Coordinates of C-alpha atoms (C1' of nucleotides) in Angstrom, one line a residue:
Chain A
X219 CA 16.8 -102.4 -45.6
X220 CA 15.5 -99.8 -47.9
X221 CA 12.3 -101.8 -48.1
X222 CA 11.4 -100.7 -44.6
X223 CA 7.6 -100.2 -45.0
X224 CA 7.7 -97.5 -42.5
X225 CA 9.4 -95.3 -45.0
X226 CA 6.4 -95.1 -47.1
X227 CA 3.9 -94.9 -44.3
X228 CA 5.8 -92.0 -42.7
X229 CA 7.7 -90.4 -45.6
X230 CA 8.4 -87.1 -43.9
X231 CA 6.8 -84.7 -41.6
X232 CA 4.4 -84.3 -44.5
X233 CA 1.2 -85.9 -43.2
X234 CA -0.7 -85.0 -46.4
X235 CA -2.0 -88.2 -47.9
X236 CA -0.4 -89.4 -51.1
X237 CA -2.4 -88.9 -54.3
X238 CA -1.6 -90.7 -57.5
X239 CA -0.8 -88.6 -60.5
X240 CA -3.8 -89.6 -62.5
X241 CA -6.1 -89.0 -59.6
X242 CA -4.7 -85.4 -59.2
X243 CA -5.1 -84.8 -62.9
X244 CA -8.7 -85.9 -62.9
X245 CA -9.5 -83.8 -59.9
X246 CA -8.3 -80.8 -61.7
X247 CA -10.1 -81.8 -64.9
X248 CA -13.3 -82.3 -63.0
X249 CA -13.1 -79.1 -60.9
X250 CA -12.4 -77.0 -64.0
X251 CA -15.2 -78.6 -65.9
X252 CA -17.6 -78.3 -63.0
X253 CA -16.7 -74.6 -62.5
X254 CA -17.2 -73.9 -66.2
X255 CA -20.6 -75.7 -66.2
X256 CA -21.8 -74.0 -63.1
X257 CA -20.8 -70.7 -64.6
X258 CA -22.7 -71.3 -67.9
X259 CA -25.7 -73.3 -66.7
X260 CA -26.1 -72.6 -63.1
X261 CA -25.4 -75.0 -60.3
X262 CA -28.6 -77.0 -60.5
X263 CA -28.5 -77.7 -64.2
X264 CA -25.2 -79.5 -63.7
X265 CA -25.7 -83.3 -63.7
X266 CA -23.0 -85.7 -62.7
X267 CA -23.3 -87.6 -66.0
X268 CA -22.8 -84.5 -68.0
X269 CA -19.9 -83.4 -65.9
X270 CA -18.2 -86.8 -66.3
X271 CA -18.7 -86.7 -70.0
X272 CA -17.3 -83.1 -70.3
X273 CA -14.3 -83.9 -68.2
X274 CA -13.7 -87.0 -70.2
X275 CA -13.8 -89.4 -67.3
X276 CA -16.1 -92.1 -66.1
X277 CA -18.9 -91.4 -63.8
X278 CA -17.5 -93.7 -61.1
X279 CA -14.4 -91.4 -61.0
X280 CA -16.5 -88.4 -60.2
X281 CA -18.1 -90.1 -57.2
X282 CA -14.8 -91.6 -56.1
X283 CA -13.3 -88.1 -56.0
X284 CA -16.1 -86.1 -54.4
X285 CA -18.4 -88.7 -52.8
X286 CA -21.6 -87.1 -53.9
X287 CA -23.1 -84.2 -55.7
X288 CA -23.0 -82.2 -52.5
X289 CA -19.4 -83.0 -52.1
X290 CA -18.6 -81.7 -55.5
X291 CA -20.4 -78.5 -54.9
X292 CA -18.6 -78.1 -51.5
X293 CA -15.3 -78.6 -53.3
X294 CA -16.2 -75.8 -55.7
X295 CA -17.1 -73.6 -52.8
X296 CA -13.9 -74.3 -51.1
X297 CA -11.9 -71.9 -53.2
X298 CA -14.2 -69.0 -52.3
X299 CA -14.3 -70.0 -48.7
X300 CA -10.5 -70.1 -48.4
X301 CA -10.3 -66.7 -49.9
X302 CA -12.8 -65.4 -47.5
X303 CA -11.0 -66.8 -44.5
X304 CA -7.8 -65.3 -45.7
X305 CA -9.4 -62.0 -46.0
X306 CA -10.7 -62.2 -42.5
X307 CA -7.4 -63.4 -41.0
X308 CA -4.9 -61.3 -42.9
X309 CA -6.7 -59.0 -45.3
X310 CA -7.2 -55.3 -45.1
X311 CA -9.4 -53.7 -42.4
X312 CA -12.2 -53.4 -41.5
X313 CA -12.7 -57.1 -42.4
X314 CA -9.1 -58.0 -41.6
X315 CA -7.2 -57.2 -38.5
X316 CA -6.5 -53.5 -37.6
X317 CA -10.0 -52.1 -37.2
X318 CA -11.9 -52.0 -33.9
X319 CA -13.8 -55.2 -33.1
X320 CA -17.3 -53.9 -33.7
X321 CA -16.4 -52.5 -37.1
X322 CA -14.8 -55.8 -37.9
X323 CA -17.9 -57.7 -36.9
X324 CA -20.1 -55.5 -39.0
X325 CA -17.8 -55.9 -41.9
X326 CA -17.9 -59.6 -41.4
X327 CA -21.6 -59.6 -41.6
X328 CA -21.7 -57.5 -44.7
X329 CA -19.1 -59.6 -46.4
X330 CA -20.7 -62.8 -45.4
X331 CA -24.2 -61.7 -46.4
X332 CA -23.0 -60.7 -49.9
X333 CA -20.9 -63.8 -50.6
X334 CA -23.6 -66.1 -49.3
X335 CA -26.2 -64.5 -51.5
X336 CA -23.8 -64.6 -54.5
X337 CA -23.2 -68.3 -54.2
X338 CA -26.6 -69.2 -52.9
X339 CA -27.3 -71.8 -55.6
X340 CA -24.0 -73.5 -55.0
X341 CA -24.5 -73.6 -51.3
X342 CA -27.9 -74.9 -51.6
X343 CA -26.7 -77.6 -53.9
X344 CA -23.9 -78.5 -51.5
X345 CA -26.4 -79.2 -48.8
X346 CA -25.1 -80.8 -45.7
X347 CA -21.6 -81.3 -47.2
X348 CA -21.5 -77.6 -47.8
X349 CA -20.5 -74.8 -45.5
X350 CA -21.5 -76.6 -42.4
X351 CA -19.4 -79.7 -43.0
X352 CA -16.3 -78.2 -44.6
X353 CA -15.5 -76.1 -41.6
X354 CA -16.5 -72.9 -43.3
X355 CA -19.3 -72.5 -40.8
X356 CA -17.3 -73.3 -37.8
X357 CA -14.6 -70.9 -38.8
X358 CA -17.0 -68.0 -39.1
X359 CA -18.5 -68.9 -35.8
X360 CA -15.1 -69.1 -34.2
X361 CA -14.2 -65.7 -35.5
X362 CA -17.4 -64.1 -34.4
X363 CA -16.8 -65.6 -31.0
X364 CA -13.4 -64.1 -30.9
X365 CA -14.7 -60.7 -31.8
X366 CA -17.4 -60.9 -29.2
X367 CA -14.7 -61.7 -26.6
X368 CA -12.8 -58.6 -27.7
X369 CA -15.9 -56.6 -27.3
X370 CA -16.2 -57.9 -23.7
X371 CA -19.5 -59.4 -24.3
X372 CA -20.3 -62.0 -21.7
X373 CA -22.6 -64.9 -21.9
X374 CA -22.6 -68.2 -23.8
X375 CA -20.4 -67.0 -26.6
X376 CA -20.5 -70.1 -28.9
X377 CA -24.3 -69.9 -28.9
X378 CA -24.3 -66.2 -29.3
X379 CA -22.0 -66.4 -32.3
X380 CA -24.2 -69.0 -34.0
X381 CA -27.3 -67.0 -33.3
X382 CA -25.7 -64.0 -35.0
X383 CA -24.8 -66.0 -38.0
X384 CA -28.0 -67.8 -38.4
X385 CA -29.9 -64.9 -40.0
X386 CA -27.2 -64.9 -42.7
X387 CA -27.9 -68.4 -43.9
X388 CA -29.1 -69.1 -47.3
X389 CA -32.7 -70.0 -46.7
X390 CA -33.3 -66.9 -44.6
X391 CA -31.6 -64.5 -47.0
X392 CA -33.3 -66.0 -50.0
X393 CA -36.7 -65.6 -48.4
X394 CA -36.1 -62.0 -47.5
X395 CA -34.2 -60.8 -50.6
X396 CA -35.5 -62.9 -53.4
X397 CA -39.1 -63.7 -52.3
X398 CA -40.0 -60.8 -50.1
X399 CA -38.0 -58.4 -52.2
X400 CA -36.3 -56.6 -49.4
X401 CA -33.3 -54.6 -50.4
X402 CA -30.0 -56.0 -49.3
X403 CA -29.2 -52.7 -47.6
X404 CA -32.2 -53.1 -45.4
X405 CA -31.4 -56.6 -44.4
X406 CA -27.9 -55.6 -43.6
X407 CA -29.0 -52.6 -41.5
X408 CA -31.3 -55.0 -39.6
X409 CA -28.4 -57.3 -39.0
X410 CA -26.2 -54.4 -37.8
X411 CA -29.0 -53.4 -35.4
X412 CA -29.2 -56.9 -34.1
X413 CA -25.4 -57.0 -33.5
X414 CA -25.5 -53.7 -31.6
X415 CA -28.3 -55.0 -29.4
X416 CA -26.4 -58.1 -28.6
X417 CA -23.1 -56.4 -27.9
X418 CA -24.9 -53.9 -25.8
X419 CA -24.0 -50.7 -27.7
X420 CA -27.3 -49.1 -28.8
X421 CA -25.8 -47.1 -31.7
X422 CA -22.5 -46.4 -33.5
X423 CA -22.0 -43.5 -31.2
X424 CA -21.8 -44.5 -27.6
X425 CA -24.7 -43.6 -25.2
X426 CA -24.9 -39.8 -24.7
X427 CA -25.0 -38.9 -28.4
X428 CA -28.2 -37.9 -30.1
X429 CA -30.4 -40.9 -30.9
Chain B
X217 CA -82.0 -71.6 -68.2
X218 CA -81.1 -73.7 -65.2
X219 CA -78.0 -74.6 -67.2
X220 CA -76.5 -71.2 -66.4
X221 CA -72.8 -72.1 -66.0
X222 CA -72.3 -69.5 -63.4
X223 CA -74.4 -71.6 -61.0
X224 CA -71.6 -74.1 -60.8
X225 CA -68.8 -71.6 -60.8
X226 CA -70.2 -69.6 -57.9
X227 CA -72.3 -72.1 -56.0
X228 CA -72.5 -70.3 -52.7
X229 CA -70.4 -68.0 -50.6
X230 CA -68.3 -71.2 -50.2
X231 CA -65.1 -70.3 -52.0
X232 CA -63.5 -73.6 -51.1
X233 CA -62.8 -75.6 -54.2
X234 CA -64.9 -78.7 -54.9
X235 CA -63.1 -82.0 -54.4
X236 CA -64.4 -85.2 -55.9
X237 CA -65.4 -88.0 -53.5
X238 CA -62.7 -90.4 -54.6
X239 CA -60.1 -87.7 -54.5
X240 CA -60.9 -87.0 -50.9
X241 CA -60.9 -90.6 -50.0
X242 CA -57.5 -91.1 -51.6
X243 CA -56.1 -88.1 -49.8
X244 CA -57.1 -89.7 -46.5
X245 CA -55.8 -93.0 -47.5
X246 CA -52.5 -91.5 -48.5
X247 CA -52.1 -89.3 -45.5
X248 CA -52.8 -92.2 -43.1
X249 CA -50.5 -94.5 -44.9
X250 CA -47.8 -91.9 -45.0
X251 CA -48.1 -91.1 -41.3
X252 CA -47.9 -94.7 -40.4
X253 CA -44.8 -95.3 -42.6
X254 CA -43.1 -92.2 -41.2
X255 CA -43.8 -93.5 -37.7
X256 CA -42.4 -96.9 -38.3
X257 CA -39.6 -96.2 -40.8
X258 CA -38.6 -92.6 -40.3
X259 CA -39.3 -89.9 -42.9
X260 CA -36.4 -90.5 -45.2
X261 CA -37.1 -94.2 -45.6
X262 CA -40.5 -93.5 -47.1
X263 CA -40.5 -93.8 -50.9
X264 CA -43.3 -92.6 -53.1
X265 CA -43.6 -95.9 -54.7
X266 CA -43.9 -97.8 -51.4
X267 CA -46.5 -95.2 -50.2
X268 CA -48.6 -95.6 -53.3
X269 CA -48.5 -99.4 -53.0
X270 CA -49.4 -99.3 -49.3
X271 CA -52.3 -96.9 -49.9
X272 CA -53.4 -99.0 -52.8
X273 CA -53.4 -96.2 -55.3
X274 CA -51.3 -95.5 -58.4
X275 CA -48.2 -93.4 -58.1
X276 CA -49.6 -90.8 -60.4
X277 CA -52.3 -90.2 -57.8
X278 CA -49.8 -89.5 -55.1
X279 CA -48.1 -86.8 -57.1
X280 CA -51.5 -85.4 -58.3
X281 CA -52.4 -84.9 -54.6
X282 CA -49.2 -83.6 -53.2
X283 CA -47.2 -82.4 -56.1
X284 CA -43.9 -83.7 -54.8
X285 CA -42.3 -85.6 -52.0
X286 CA -41.8 -82.3 -50.2
X287 CA -45.4 -81.5 -50.6
X288 CA -46.4 -84.7 -49.0
X289 CA -44.1 -84.1 -46.1
X290 CA -45.5 -80.6 -45.7
X291 CA -49.0 -82.0 -45.7
X292 CA -48.0 -84.3 -42.8
X293 CA -46.5 -81.4 -41.0
X294 CA -49.6 -79.4 -41.4
X295 CA -51.5 -81.1 -38.6
X296 CA -48.7 -80.4 -36.1
X297 CA -48.4 -76.9 -37.3
X298 CA -52.1 -76.1 -37.0
X299 CA -52.1 -77.4 -33.5
X300 CA -49.1 -75.2 -32.6
X301 CA -50.7 -72.1 -34.1
X302 CA -53.9 -72.9 -32.2
X303 CA -51.9 -73.2 -29.0
X304 CA -50.3 -69.8 -29.6
X305 CA -53.5 -68.1 -30.5
X306 CA -55.9 -69.5 -28.0
X307 CA -54.1 -72.0 -25.8
X308 CA -53.2 -71.6 -22.1
X309 CA -50.5 -69.2 -21.0
X310 CA -47.6 -68.7 -21.1
X311 CA -47.6 -69.8 -24.8
X312 CA -51.2 -68.6 -25.3
X313 CA -52.6 -65.2 -24.4
X314 CA -52.7 -64.1 -20.8
X315 CA -49.0 -64.0 -19.9
X316 CA -46.8 -61.0 -20.1
X317 CA -45.2 -60.6 -23.6
X318 CA -41.7 -61.5 -22.6
X319 CA -42.9 -64.7 -21.0
X320 CA -44.9 -65.5 -24.0
X321 CA -41.9 -64.9 -26.3
X322 CA -39.7 -67.2 -24.2
X323 CA -42.4 -69.8 -24.1
X324 CA -42.7 -69.5 -27.9
X325 CA -39.0 -70.2 -28.3
X326 CA -39.1 -73.1 -26.0
X327 CA -42.1 -74.7 -27.7
X328 CA -40.7 -74.0 -31.2
X329 CA -37.3 -75.4 -30.4
X330 CA -38.7 -78.6 -29.1
X331 CA -41.3 -79.2 -31.8
X332 CA -38.8 -78.4 -34.5
X333 CA -36.3 -80.8 -33.1
X334 CA -39.0 -83.4 -32.7
X335 CA -40.0 -83.2 -36.4
X336 CA -36.6 -82.4 -37.8
X337 CA -36.5 -85.3 -40.2
X338 CA -39.9 -84.4 -41.6
X339 CA -39.1 -80.8 -41.9
X340 CA -35.9 -81.5 -43.7
X341 CA -37.7 -83.9 -46.0
X342 CA -40.3 -81.2 -46.7
X343 CA -37.6 -78.9 -47.9
X344 CA -38.8 -75.7 -49.5
X345 CA -42.4 -76.8 -49.5
X346 CA -42.2 -77.1 -45.8
X347 CA -42.5 -74.7 -43.0
X348 CA -41.4 -71.8 -45.1
X349 CA -43.9 -72.2 -47.8
X350 CA -46.9 -73.4 -45.9
X351 CA -47.1 -70.2 -44.0
X352 CA -45.9 -71.8 -40.8
X353 CA -42.8 -69.7 -40.8
X354 CA -44.6 -66.5 -41.6
X355 CA -47.1 -67.1 -38.8
X356 CA -44.4 -67.5 -36.3
X357 CA -42.6 -64.5 -37.6
X358 CA -45.8 -62.5 -37.4
X359 CA -46.4 -63.5 -33.9
X360 CA -42.9 -62.7 -32.7
X361 CA -43.3 -59.4 -34.3
X362 CA -46.5 -58.8 -32.5
X363 CA -44.9 -59.7 -29.2
X364 CA -42.0 -57.4 -29.9
X365 CA -44.4 -54.6 -30.5
X366 CA -46.1 -55.2 -27.2
X367 CA -42.6 -55.2 -25.6
X368 CA -42.2 -51.7 -27.1
X369 CA -39.1 -52.8 -29.0
X370 CA -38.4 -50.4 -31.8
X371 CA -36.4 -51.0 -34.9
X372 CA -37.1 -53.1 -38.0
X373 CA -39.4 -55.5 -36.4
X374 CA -40.0 -57.9 -39.3
X375 CA -36.2 -58.4 -39.6
X376 CA -35.7 -58.7 -35.9
X377 CA -38.4 -61.3 -35.7
X378 CA -36.8 -63.4 -38.4
X379 CA -33.4 -63.0 -36.8
X380 CA -34.8 -64.3 -33.5
X381 CA -36.3 -67.3 -35.2
X382 CA -33.3 -68.1 -37.4
X383 CA -31.3 -69.9 -34.7
X384 CA -34.3 -72.2 -34.1
X385 CA -34.2 -73.6 -37.6
X386 CA -33.5 -77.2 -38.3
X387 CA -29.9 -77.0 -39.6
X388 CA -28.7 -74.9 -36.7
X389 CA -30.4 -76.9 -34.1
X390 CA -29.3 -80.2 -35.5
X391 CA -25.7 -79.0 -35.6
X392 CA -25.8 -77.9 -32.0
X393 CA -27.8 -80.6 -30.4
X394 CA -27.1 -83.7 -32.5
X395 CA -23.6 -83.1 -33.7
X396 CA -22.0 -80.9 -31.1
X397 CA -24.0 -82.6 -28.4
X398 CA -25.1 -79.5 -26.6
X399 CA -27.9 -80.1 -24.2
X400 CA -31.2 -78.7 -25.2
X401 CA -31.4 -76.7 -22.0
X402 CA -28.3 -74.9 -22.8
X403 CA -29.4 -74.0 -26.3
X404 CA -32.6 -72.8 -24.9
X405 CA -30.9 -70.7 -22.3
X406 CA -28.8 -69.2 -25.0
X407 CA -31.8 -68.3 -27.0
X408 CA -33.5 -66.7 -24.0
X409 CA -30.3 -64.6 -23.4
X410 CA -30.4 -63.5 -27.0
X411 CA -34.0 -62.5 -26.6
X412 CA -33.3 -60.5 -23.5
X413 CA -30.5 -58.6 -25.2
X414 CA -32.7 -57.8 -28.2
X415 CA -35.6 -56.6 -26.2
X416 CA -33.3 -54.6 -24.0
X417 CA -34.0 -56.3 -20.6
X418 CA -30.7 -57.7 -19.3
X419 CA -32.2 -60.3 -17.0
X420 CA -35.5 -61.6 -15.7
X421 CA -35.3 -59.1 -12.9
X422 CA -35.0 -55.5 -14.1
X423 CA -31.7 -53.7 -13.8
X424 CA -30.7 -53.1 -10.2
X425 CA -30.9 -56.8 -9.3
X426 CA -27.7 -58.6 -8.3
X427 CA -27.4 -60.7 -11.5
Chain C
dG141 C1' 13.5 -103.2 -67.5
dG142 C1' 10.1 -106.3 -65.2
dC143 C1' 7.1 -107.5 -61.3
dC144 C1' 3.6 -106.4 -58.2
dC145 C1' -0.4 -104.6 -56.0
dA146 C1' -2.9 -100.9 -54.1
dA147 C1' -5.2 -97.3 -56.0
dA148 C1' -7.8 -95.5 -59.6
dC149 C1' -10.9 -96.2 -63.4
dG150 C1' -15.3 -96.6 -66.1
dG151 C1' -19.6 -97.8 -67.3
dA152 C1' -23.4 -101.1 -66.6
dC153 C1' -26.7 -101.2 -63.2
dC154 C1' -30.2 -99.9 -59.6
dA155 C1' -33.6 -97.1 -56.9
dC156 C1' -36.1 -93.2 -56.6
dG157 C1' -38.5 -88.8 -57.8
dG158 C1' -41.3 -87.0 -61.2
dT159 C1' -44.0 -86.8 -65.8
dC160 C1' -47.2 -88.3 -69.5
dC161 C1' -51.1 -89.9 -71.5
dG162 C1' -54.7 -93.2 -72.5
dT163 C1' -58.5 -95.0 -69.5
dT164 C1' -61.9 -94.8 -65.8
dT165 C1' -65.2 -92.5 -62.8
dG166 C1' -67.9 -89.1 -60.3
dT167 C1' -71.3 -85.8 -60.9
dA168 C1' -74.2 -82.3 -63.0
dT169 C1' -77.7 -81.8 -66.5
dT170 C1' -81.7 -83.4 -69.1
Chain D
dA80 C1' -81.9 -93.6 -66.9
dA81 C1' -79.1 -91.8 -70.2
dT82 C1' -75.6 -88.4 -71.7
dA83 C1' -71.5 -85.7 -71.4
dC84 C1' -67.5 -84.0 -69.6
dA85 C1' -64.1 -82.5 -66.4
dA86 C1' -61.6 -84.5 -63.0
dA87 C1' -59.1 -88.2 -61.2
dC88 C1' -56.6 -92.4 -61.9
dG89 C1' -52.6 -95.6 -62.7
dG90 C1' -48.6 -97.4 -64.3
dA91 C1' -45.2 -97.3 -68.1
dC92 C1' -41.6 -94.3 -68.8
dC93 C1' -37.6 -91.0 -68.2
dG94 C1' -33.6 -88.6 -66.0
dT95 C1' -30.6 -88.4 -62.3
dG96 C1' -27.9 -89.6 -58.2
dG97 C1' -25.3 -93.3 -56.4
dT98 C1' -23.2 -98.2 -56.3
dC99 C1' -20.6 -102.2 -57.9
dC100 C1' -17.2 -104.8 -59.7
dG101 C1' -14.2 -106.4 -63.3
dT102 C1' -10.3 -104.0 -65.7
dT103 C1' -6.4 -100.8 -66.0
dT104 C1' -2.5 -98.2 -64.4
dG105 C1' 0.9 -95.6 -61.5
dG106 C1' 4.9 -96.1 -59.2
dG107 C1' 7.9 -98.4 -55.5
dC108 C1' 11.1 -102.3 -55.4
dC109 C1' 14.3 -105.7 -57.2

DNA sequence: GGCCCAAACGGACCACGGTCCGTTTGTATT
DNA sequence: AATACAAACGGACCGTGGTCCGTTTGGGCC
């Protein structure tokens, strides 16, 4: 009776998959080691062999946990990303709720630009498994779309949202800031200008003001 | 007297570097073999070893010529890219000169979107050495900037140009078209809408039309 | 406690990109 | 034609990402 296999397959309303104790321990070990190594060497000096050695596990285990190098980097990014999402959903204005939509949108761009630039190496190393796959990207797009709705912008909102976020992607920003040497403020101002054109409000002050 | 070393260093007004006959021959051999292999296997099934073998040269030679796998892919892209630039500079309208600027801009987007999608695998494989490095990207940006000038758009034109091109980059397009399954026409329409907002012309017909 | 087995482990192994360096070859000079 | 040398060549070699498979282990069940 108590051997009913359904008990284990549907233990509770908890749909989270079971994870063995050693697996969980190793995940922590690896994540910590990886974070430390990224901090002290930079993302693209971290090799999977070295990571395994440092965490004291076999290489196979690393790949079992994270699938690939990109997956590992994505997992590292995950912490940051969750924090960012939390800030957007329930943090203080203007990024969080409470400010008018346009201000929130501009704050989102600012925040996104800076964090993207800050973790550029990690994001690059994460590749396809990175922002795009882990839902990070779709969350941002969804939120922009939401703000555009509030701003009563009409058109193909999903597309418009992606178009607004595209100039904030790593390759573009690195080209502008690192290679072309443009100051971050200028890039940001350019983005704000783009946003205003898209939402149809020529300037911060509504039409009628000077300039 | 005739041994004056300057004679060889400055042979003529021809500043193009000399290239030994065997080097040139091998470049052709490699480029042809690479193109064939990409065509029949797809870009990311082509290995440098296999390419060297097929072209009948040593592996060292491949890297001497192209520097890296990315460099090779970029070299393959080069043909396509030159053709595209030629079409923009001196091809038939609306992509080439002769059409009104807004039409040219929209044609540019259309053309760029399609060719990018068509060569997506190659572009991805080219990575940093690809479009961005080989000047392809800067040419497009320059031209968009030029068209924006003709459209009397004011603002930070270099930034605006990049922002318009960003949604046409490979990762964005692949996400939308290949993963989300959006039809190309819709993506294109979305881009056209973005352009109109940026240049400040709400629709094809000037304000006053029925929309 | 003892049994059982799915899950996790670990490290030998493989494939591929990239480098190195001793050898060959094209070309300019005489 | 002979000489000289820079450039090009080629393949052995190395590091790294990723796989495979025989071994170990956590934890539910009796």
